[in-house]
Amino acid sequence: MTTRPIVISCGEPAGIGPEVAAKAWAALGRDMPLAWIGDPAHLPEGTPVRVITDLSEVVGPCADALPVLARDFGSPRTPGRANPAHAKGVLNAIAEGVTLAASGQADAICTAPIHKAALIDGADFAYPGHTEFLSALAGDVPVVMMLACDSLRVVPATIHIPLRAVPAALTPDLLRGVITVTHSGLIRDFGIADPVIAVAGLNPHAGEDGKIGTEELDFITAVLDEMRADGIKLTGPLPADTMFHAAARKHYDAALCMYHDQALIPIKTIDFAGGVNVTLGLPFVRTSPDHGTAFDIAGKGVADPTSMIAALQMARSMAYARAI
């Protein structure tokens, strides 16, 4: 076991990130060491804070006050309204958390939601999202986005692209890479010795032998056969509409889907509040709550911390798996 802290990057100050981080610390602070990176003035009023200058000051759970690596963002936050002037501070908090996790000073980084438009306006942010930025900070290692809850793990092979662009984006090399990273991640981060990955078809009924699309026949099946020969346990391509019921989920450890909604609809239906975003392939553990900045409720004190709590608990579990 390991007892190093998990660091939480502040995310977009105008969103619910500071609130759910504070609530998650209140729920977990007696059980695990945590530290928050950001401007303490952006935390909810009344949050007990212990400003630290070095993560080594967090030597165990801190139930009385949230340890904070305080960084001055230069101005207060306005809940619900992103300030591009905070963009560099947001990105610096992520980068600092990555440095701490990659160096072994922290067990993991858990990232609060960002607001990409503010990062573009204030810091010329050039990445599609958190996942790609983290990959760049880690040296452009190949990474995979996984969404996970207690009863399901899903990986979308393609992420934030229009549905009409998915068939062209799906290539044999892409599938090989996603399967390889997913397989390794299930072993390293989840402690599954010989994982099984169920692979969805792209088309309805997995193409129905070419009657409803041919991608399954053209290359998906061939890639799966090739990787089975390398010793990876794969099932599919399967009709996506029958992969996610309770009985089916007992037969695999993760589901590889061909596009964003094919993966995210089932997991958000099964556990809308408790899903966790995991980045597989990084040399450190990274998780995040599976929700956005929620500007509409920011500052109202009503944000649900369930996903942040689950993200911190999963980060700790993944760190244990890596330490074994």
XYZ file of C-alpha atoms in Angstrom:
324
model
C 0.000 0.000 0.000
C 0.975 3.636 -0.482
C 0.006 6.676 1.572
C 1.188 9.577 -0.551
C -1.391 12.307 -1.190
C -3.653 12.581 -4.191
C -3.487 16.092 -5.631
C -6.588 17.789 -7.012
C -6.088 20.455 -9.671
C -8.550 23.301 -9.280
C -10.068 23.252 -12.753
C -12.185 26.188 -13.914
C -12.665 28.430 -10.848
C -16.054 29.698 -12.042
C -17.485 26.182 -12.219
C -18.377 23.632 -9.568
C -14.841 22.227 -9.329
C -13.872 24.067 -6.123
C -17.173 23.116 -4.484
C -17.066 19.406 -5.311
C -13.389 19.263 -4.302
C -14.194 20.778 -0.913
C -17.167 18.455 -0.432
C -15.108 15.426 -1.462
C -12.405 16.366 1.041
C -15.096 16.686 3.739
C -16.248 13.151 2.883
C -12.822 11.529 2.493
C -10.388 13.669 4.460
C -10.353 11.289 7.413
C -9.502 8.334 5.194
C -6.949 9.517 2.631
C -4.368 12.281 2.262
C -5.455 14.936 -0.224
C -4.139 18.295 -1.395
C -5.726 20.929 -3.626
C -3.799 23.116 -6.070
C -5.279 26.527 -6.776
C -6.227 29.895 -5.345
C -7.695 29.300 -1.868
C -9.901 32.369 -2.346
C -11.783 30.363 -4.980
C -12.850 27.638 -2.547
C -16.346 27.862 -1.055
C -16.640 30.288 1.816
C -16.041 28.557 5.129
C -13.839 25.771 3.758
C -11.141 25.122 6.383
C -7.782 25.484 4.643
C -4.196 24.685 5.633
C -1.828 26.408 3.239
C 1.257 24.305 2.542
C 4.415 25.147 0.626
C 5.441 21.581 -0.187
C 3.470 18.381 -0.648
C 5.750 16.613 1.832
C 3.880 18.498 4.567
C 0.901 16.198 3.946
C 1.948 13.084 5.844
C -1.469 11.478 6.240
C -5.191 12.198 6.172
C -6.040 15.779 7.161
C -9.542 15.838 8.586
C -9.419 19.321 10.131
C -8.447 21.388 7.093
C -7.903 20.908 3.375
C -4.191 21.159 2.518
C -3.762 23.712 -0.265
C -0.790 24.451 -2.477
C -1.836 28.081 -2.765
C -1.428 29.793 -6.114
C -2.523 33.404 -6.607
C -4.772 33.735 -9.662
C -4.861 37.517 -9.309
C -8.602 38.057 -9.033
C -11.708 36.591 -7.413
C -13.926 34.145 -9.230
C -17.425 34.909 -10.417
C -19.452 31.689 -10.216
C -20.938 30.827 -13.580
C -18.765 33.228 -15.562
C -15.312 32.087 -16.665
C -12.508 34.639 -16.567
C -9.842 34.109 -19.254
C -7.367 35.824 -16.918
C -7.468 32.663 -14.810
C -6.564 30.383 -17.729
C -2.821 30.246 -17.154
C -3.363 29.519 -13.476
C -5.709 26.657 -14.341
C -3.183 25.119 -16.741
C -0.305 25.661 -14.321
C -2.243 23.822 -11.604
C -2.668 20.830 -13.913
C 1.000 20.893 -14.901
C 2.081 21.133 -11.268
C -0.133 18.203 -10.338
C 1.316 16.167 -13.192
C 4.851 16.931 -11.997
C 3.976 15.826 -8.472
C 2.322 12.612 -9.652
C 4.978 11.773 -12.241
C 7.784 12.293 -9.727
C 6.158 10.024 -7.161
C 5.508 12.791 -4.641
C 1.778 12.252 -5.162
C -0.038 8.977 -5.716
C -2.238 10.475 -8.415
C -3.733 13.603 -9.881
C -7.485 14.112 -9.930
C -8.449 16.951 -12.243
C -11.499 19.143 -11.742
C -13.390 20.163 -14.903
C -11.939 22.826 -17.194
C -13.678 25.271 -19.543
C -11.901 25.018 -22.872
C -13.173 28.296 -24.326
C -11.695 30.268 -21.428
C -8.393 28.428 -21.814
C -8.303 29.236 -25.522
C -9.116 32.905 -24.894
C -6.719 33.317 -22.004
C -3.845 30.959 -22.790
C -4.139 29.888 -26.448
C -4.969 26.346 -25.333
C -4.335 24.137 -28.361
C -5.638 20.743 -27.237
C -9.031 19.076 -27.725
C -9.285 18.561 -23.970
C -7.730 17.441 -20.714
C -6.716 14.010 -22.021
C -4.605 15.318 -24.885
C -3.015 18.010 -22.690
C -2.003 15.386 -20.136
C -0.525 13.238 -22.889
C 1.568 16.199 -24.050
C 2.766 16.906 -20.509
C 3.812 13.258 -20.256
C 5.836 13.372 -23.474
C 3.105 12.627 -26.021
C 2.575 9.071 -24.815
C -0.380 7.237 -26.417
C -3.383 7.499 -24.117
C -6.956 6.264 -24.007
C -10.002 7.791 -22.345
C -11.928 5.348 -20.176
C -15.161 6.012 -18.313
C -15.671 3.736 -15.341
C -18.118 2.992 -12.561
C -18.548 0.037 -10.225
C -20.306 -2.135 -12.806
C -18.952 -0.993 -16.184
C -15.835 0.324 -17.909
C -16.105 1.764 -21.413
C -13.546 3.100 -23.884
C -14.550 5.121 -26.971
C -12.148 4.548 -29.863
C -13.030 7.976 -31.256
C -14.002 10.823 -28.996
C -15.026 14.393 -29.787
C -15.629 14.282 -33.519
C -18.867 14.505 -35.531
C -20.669 11.219 -36.009
C -20.314 11.534 -39.771
C -16.505 11.604 -39.347
C -16.302 8.397 -37.306
C -16.053 5.821 -40.147
C -13.088 7.606 -41.721
C -11.394 8.083 -38.342
C -11.607 4.381 -37.502
C -8.522 2.656 -38.883
C -6.755 -0.622 -38.127
C -3.870 1.270 -36.522
C -6.221 3.276 -34.315
C -7.981 0.133 -33.093
C -4.694 -1.663 -32.457
C -3.430 1.246 -30.401
C -6.601 1.645 -28.349
C -6.803 -2.090 -27.643
C -3.136 -2.244 -26.629
C -3.378 0.687 -24.206
C -6.693 -0.543 -22.786
C -5.376 -4.058 -22.224
C -2.237 -2.770 -20.491
C -4.268 -0.329 -18.404
C -6.652 -2.998 -17.153
C -3.654 -4.987 -15.947
C -1.594 -2.128 -14.494
C -4.291 0.175 -13.133
C -7.076 -2.239 -12.213
C -5.083 -5.326 -11.251
C -6.889 -7.621 -13.716
C -4.373 -10.307 -14.631
C -5.969 -11.535 -17.857
C -8.614 -9.017 -18.913
C -11.377 -9.556 -21.431
C -12.359 -6.679 -23.707
C -15.707 -6.733 -25.510
C -15.618 -4.817 -28.788
C -18.705 -3.195 -30.265
C -19.348 -3.074 -33.969
C -19.695 0.272 -35.657
C -22.960 -0.484 -37.433
C -26.357 -1.671 -36.178
C -26.256 -5.415 -35.468
C -22.465 -5.206 -35.987
C -23.113 -4.855 -39.707
C -25.222 -8.016 -40.048
C -22.682 -9.728 -42.315
C -22.256 -6.647 -44.473
C -25.932 -5.916 -45.003
C -25.853 -2.784 -42.784
C -22.333 -1.495 -43.337
C -19.060 -3.237 -44.047
C -16.511 -1.860 -41.582
C -16.771 -4.986 -39.452
C -15.920 -7.152 -42.468
C -13.436 -4.695 -43.961
C -11.082 -4.446 -40.984
C -12.556 -4.603 -37.465
C -12.802 -8.404 -37.358
C -9.321 -8.778 -38.856
C -7.779 -6.502 -36.216
C -9.460 -8.465 -33.432
C -8.244 -11.775 -34.866
C -4.716 -10.391 -35.143
C -4.670 -9.211 -31.545
C -6.213 -12.422 -30.255
C -3.247 -14.184 -31.844
C -1.046 -11.936 -29.698
C -2.765 -13.246 -26.571
C -5.298 -10.496 -25.864
C -8.762 -11.768 -24.947
C -11.312 -10.025 -27.162
C -14.939 -10.713 -27.960
C -16.699 -9.192 -30.937
C -17.411 -7.273 -32.929
C -20.710 -7.366 -31.051
C -24.026 -5.601 -31.635
C -23.841 -2.607 -29.308
C -27.511 -2.803 -28.371
C -27.047 -6.122 -26.547
C -23.657 -5.537 -24.891
C -24.628 -3.586 -21.823
C -27.404 -5.413 -20.001
C -26.477 -6.830 -16.606
C -25.940 -10.426 -17.728
C -23.730 -9.401 -20.664
C -21.531 -7.199 -18.475
C -20.494 -10.216 -16.405
C -18.463 -11.581 -19.318
C -15.975 -8.767 -19.898
C -13.811 -6.285 -18.009
C -14.166 -3.347 -20.392
C -16.177 -2.484 -23.478
C -14.443 -0.886 -26.452
C -16.892 1.222 -28.436
C -16.455 2.861 -31.805
C -17.674 6.372 -30.970
C -18.425 8.716 -28.096
C -22.136 8.195 -27.480
C -21.973 4.442 -28.047
C -19.738 4.331 -24.958
C -21.097 7.112 -22.794
C -24.843 6.518 -23.050
C -24.733 3.125 -21.308
C -22.416 4.176 -18.493
C -24.301 7.387 -17.800
C -27.555 5.453 -17.799
C -26.177 2.897 -15.351
C -24.473 5.382 -13.001
C -25.015 9.001 -13.977
C -23.674 10.519 -10.767
C -20.829 8.129 -10.007
C -18.933 7.789 -13.276
C -15.209 8.494 -13.389
C -13.015 9.633 -16.275
C -9.700 7.725 -16.324
C -6.741 8.327 -18.628
C -5.010 5.044 -19.446
C -1.442 4.988 -20.755
C 0.042 7.760 -18.643
C 3.111 7.088 -16.463
C 1.049 8.328 -13.505
C -2.538 7.857 -12.316
C -5.081 10.425 -13.478
C -8.801 10.452 -12.811
C -11.495 13.088 -13.066
C -15.181 13.404 -12.270
C -17.347 12.610 -15.274
C -19.063 15.975 -15.504
C -18.341 19.481 -16.682
C -18.141 22.899 -15.085
C -21.930 23.163 -14.555
C -21.938 26.964 -14.636
C -25.711 26.997 -14.139
C -25.389 25.783 -10.542
C -21.920 27.104 -9.671
C -21.783 29.046 -6.425
C -25.178 27.834 -5.231
C -23.878 25.118 -2.910
C -25.969 22.391 -4.546
C -23.342 20.562 -6.632
C -23.278 16.789 -6.157
C -19.755 15.595 -5.217
C -20.483 11.912 -5.908
C -18.400 11.754 -9.085
C -15.459 13.611 -7.514
C -15.571 11.280 -4.513
C -15.645 8.275 -6.838
C -12.750 9.733 -8.864
C -10.603 10.107 -5.751
C -11.465 6.620 -4.530
C -10.671 5.138 -7.939
C -7.387 7.047 -8.081
C -6.406 5.562 -4.746
C -7.375 2.056 -5.904
C -5.380 2.478 -9.110
C -2.352 3.705 -7.174
C -2.557 0.598 -4.990
C -2.753 -1.599 -8.091
C 0.374 0.023 -9.515
C 2.222 -0.364 -6.219
C 1.640 -4.121 -5.967
